[in-house]
Amino acid sequence: EVQLVQSGAEVKKPGGTVKISCKVSGYRFTDYYMHWVRQAPGEGLVWLGLLDPEEGETFFAEKFQGRITMTADTSADTAYMELSSLTSEDTAFYYCATSSLLLPSFDLLDFWGQGTLVTVSS
Amino acid sequence: EIVLTQSPGTLSLSPGERATLSCRASQSLSRSQVAWYQHKPGQAPRLLTYGPSFKATGIPDRFSGSGSGTDFTLTISRLEPEDFAVYYCQHYGSSVNTFGGGTKVEIK
């Protein structure tokens, strides 16, 4: 069974940095891209970016360029997303998500983590 | 980046009715790489359709995706009580993905 288990809720101060982990099981970690998506309170889904765990290559939404990092520890089957220069607008649920063998694109998101709430408040 | 605009923002319908959700892209998508997701409060989003007319595993026949170029549609032929949720379209397959702003399907 495929599972993506994220780290727990975080409270950060404006200007700070948050790092969220996403540990996978049930498939070979390096076979599929890992995407990160967020949802702020009352808002829609926003795609943040993706990481190829095998190559280490990343692509980010233009809005987050310069303050987002995505990495992977392949020995621990874990992906990380780090967001810096936090403001109250970064308060949101953050999800990791990945594809599956049944789908024709690594960008179709079939499996999701449970979400991590990040609250940015002074 | 491609921008996806969904309409309407909210759709108020009764169970048994047909729902038609629209997703318009800011430029033509030559490979029609648009997917639709359903999202309910407290749950992870669920992939419904992609490509744009293929259904993901386990998705009921009442859900269908269609479209080409800049205009894409998700149709729910007869709404069941469990279908009331927020629906998002996604452009995928390029190095940068995007989601539309969402359409909430609520009970009238």
PDB file of N, CA and C in Angstrom, chain B residues 7-14 18-22 74 76 79 84-85 87 103-108:
ATOM      1  N   SER B   7     -14.979  28.296 -14.081  1.00  0.00           N
ATOM      2  CA  SER B   7     -16.278  28.926 -13.884  1.00  0.00           C
ATOM      3  C   SER B   7     -17.365  27.866 -13.861  1.00  0.00           C
ATOM      4  N   PRO B   8     -18.497  28.151 -13.166  1.00  0.00           N
ATOM      5  CA  PRO B   8     -18.640  29.286 -12.253  1.00  0.00           C
ATOM      6  C   PRO B   8     -17.855  29.062 -10.971  1.00  0.00           C
ATOM      7  N   GLY B   9     -17.820  30.062 -10.107  1.00  0.00           N
ATOM      8  CA  GLY B   9     -17.148  29.891  -8.836  1.00  0.00           C
ATOM      9  C   GLY B   9     -17.915  28.931  -7.931  1.00  0.00           C
ATOM     10  N   THR B  10     -19.240  29.032  -7.979  1.00  0.00           N
ATOM     11  CA  THR B  10     -20.119  28.156  -7.202  1.00  0.00           C
ATOM     12  C   THR B  10     -21.268  27.708  -8.087  1.00  0.00           C
ATOM     13  N   LEU B  11     -21.628  26.445  -7.943  1.00  0.00           N
ATOM     14  CA  LEU B  11     -22.733  25.851  -8.694  1.00  0.00           C
ATOM     15  C   LEU B  11     -23.705  25.260  -7.680  1.00  0.00           C
ATOM     16  N   SER B  12     -24.922  25.783  -7.641  1.00  0.00           N
ATOM     17  CA  SER B  12     -25.927  25.297  -6.688  1.00  0.00           C
ATOM     18  C   SER B  12     -26.910  24.403  -7.423  1.00  0.00           C
ATOM     19  N   LEU B  13     -26.874  23.109  -7.092  1.00  0.00           N
ATOM     20  CA  LEU B  13     -27.693  22.126  -7.784  1.00  0.00           C
ATOM     21  C   LEU B  13     -28.297  21.142  -6.794  1.00  0.00           C
ATOM     22  N   SER B  14     -29.286  20.391  -7.262  1.00  0.00           N
ATOM     23  CA  SER B  14     -29.925  19.362  -6.430  1.00  0.00           C
ATOM     24  C   SER B  14     -29.413  17.990  -6.842  1.00  0.00           C
ATOM     25  N   ARG B  18     -27.615  17.525 -13.445  1.00  0.00           N
ATOM     26  CA  ARG B  18     -26.372  17.472 -14.203  1.00  0.00           C
ATOM     27  C   ARG B  18     -25.521  18.691 -13.854  1.00  0.00           C
ATOM     28  N   ALA B  19     -24.221  18.458 -13.635  1.00  0.00           N
ATOM     29  CA  ALA B  19     -23.296  19.557 -13.336  1.00  0.00           C
ATOM     30  C   ALA B  19     -22.301  19.698 -14.479  1.00  0.00           C
ATOM     31  N   THR B  20     -22.120  20.924 -14.930  1.00  0.00           N
ATOM     32  CA  THR B  20     -21.153  21.202 -15.991  1.00  0.00           C
ATOM     33  C   THR B  20     -20.182  22.268 -15.500  1.00  0.00           C
ATOM     34  N   LEU B  21     -18.913  21.896 -15.370  1.00  0.00           N
ATOM     35  CA  LEU B  21     -17.883  22.781 -14.836  1.00  0.00           C
ATOM     36  C   LEU B  21     -16.911  23.119 -15.967  1.00  0.00           C
ATOM     37  N   SER B  22     -16.506  24.383 -16.011  1.00  0.00           N
ATOM     38  CA  SER B  22     -15.655  24.857 -17.094  1.00  0.00           C
ATOM     39  C   SER B  22     -14.269  25.220 -16.599  1.00  0.00           C
ATOM     40  N   LEU B  74     -15.659  19.433 -17.117  1.00  0.00           N
ATOM     41  CA  LEU B  74     -15.973  18.253 -16.319  1.00  0.00           C
ATOM     42  C   LEU B  74     -17.483  18.194 -16.209  1.00  0.00           C
ATOM     43  N   ILE B  76     -20.712  16.015 -14.555  1.00  0.00           N
ATOM     44  CA  ILE B  76     -21.226  14.987 -13.651  1.00  0.00           C
ATOM     45  C   ILE B  76     -22.668  14.769 -14.082  1.00  0.00           C
ATOM     46  N   LEU B  79     -25.900  14.120 -10.196  1.00  0.00           N
ATOM     47  CA  LEU B  79     -25.222  14.346  -8.923  1.00  0.00           C
ATOM     48  C   LEU B  79     -25.722  13.404  -7.838  1.00  0.00           C
ATOM     49  N   PHE B  84     -20.983  16.502  -3.773  1.00  0.00           N
ATOM     50  CA  PHE B  84     -20.931  17.926  -3.420  1.00  0.00           C
ATOM     51  C   PHE B  84     -19.580  18.207  -2.765  1.00  0.00           C
ATOM     52  N   ALA B  85     -18.789  19.025  -3.448  1.00  0.00           N
ATOM     53  CA  ALA B  85     -17.372  19.213  -3.103  1.00  0.00           C
ATOM     54  C   ALA B  85     -16.836  20.357  -3.959  1.00  0.00           C
ATOM     55  N   TYR B  87     -14.124  21.304  -6.987  1.00  0.00           N
ATOM     56  CA  TYR B  87     -13.467  20.647  -8.112  1.00  0.00           C
ATOM     57  C   TYR B  87     -12.426  21.591  -8.718  1.00  0.00           C
ATOM     58  N   THR B 103     -14.159  25.213  -8.506  1.00  0.00           N
ATOM     59  CA  THR B 103     -15.608  25.414  -8.554  1.00  0.00           C
ATOM     60  C   THR B 103     -16.216  24.617  -7.422  1.00  0.00           C
ATOM     61  N   LYS B 104     -16.993  25.297  -6.581  1.00  0.00           N
ATOM     62  CA  LYS B 104     -17.677  24.612  -5.487  1.00  0.00           C
ATOM     63  C   LYS B 104     -19.044  24.173  -5.991  1.00  0.00           C
ATOM     64  N   VAL B 105     -19.328  22.882  -5.866  1.00  0.00           N
ATOM     65  CA  VAL B 105     -20.645  22.358  -6.193  1.00  0.00           C
ATOM     66  C   VAL B 105     -21.378  22.151  -4.876  1.00  0.00           C
ATOM     67  N   GLU B 106     -22.407  22.954  -4.654  1.00  0.00           N
ATOM     68  CA  GLU B 106     -23.124  22.905  -3.389  1.00  0.00           C
ATOM     69  C   GLU B 106     -24.567  22.476  -3.600  1.00  0.00           C
ATOM     70  N   ILE B 107     -25.150  21.992  -2.496  1.00  0.00           N
ATOM     71  CA  ILE B 107     -26.537  21.533  -2.553  1.00  0.00           C
ATOM     72  C   ILE B 107     -27.475  22.730  -2.565  1.00  0.00           C
ATOM     73  N   LYS B 108     -28.390  22.734  -3.541  1.00  0.00           N
ATOM     74  CA  LYS B 108     -29.354  23.816  -3.662  1.00  0.00           C
ATOM     75  C   LYS B 108     -30.463  23.657  -2.625  1.00  0.00           C
TER      76      LYS B 108
END
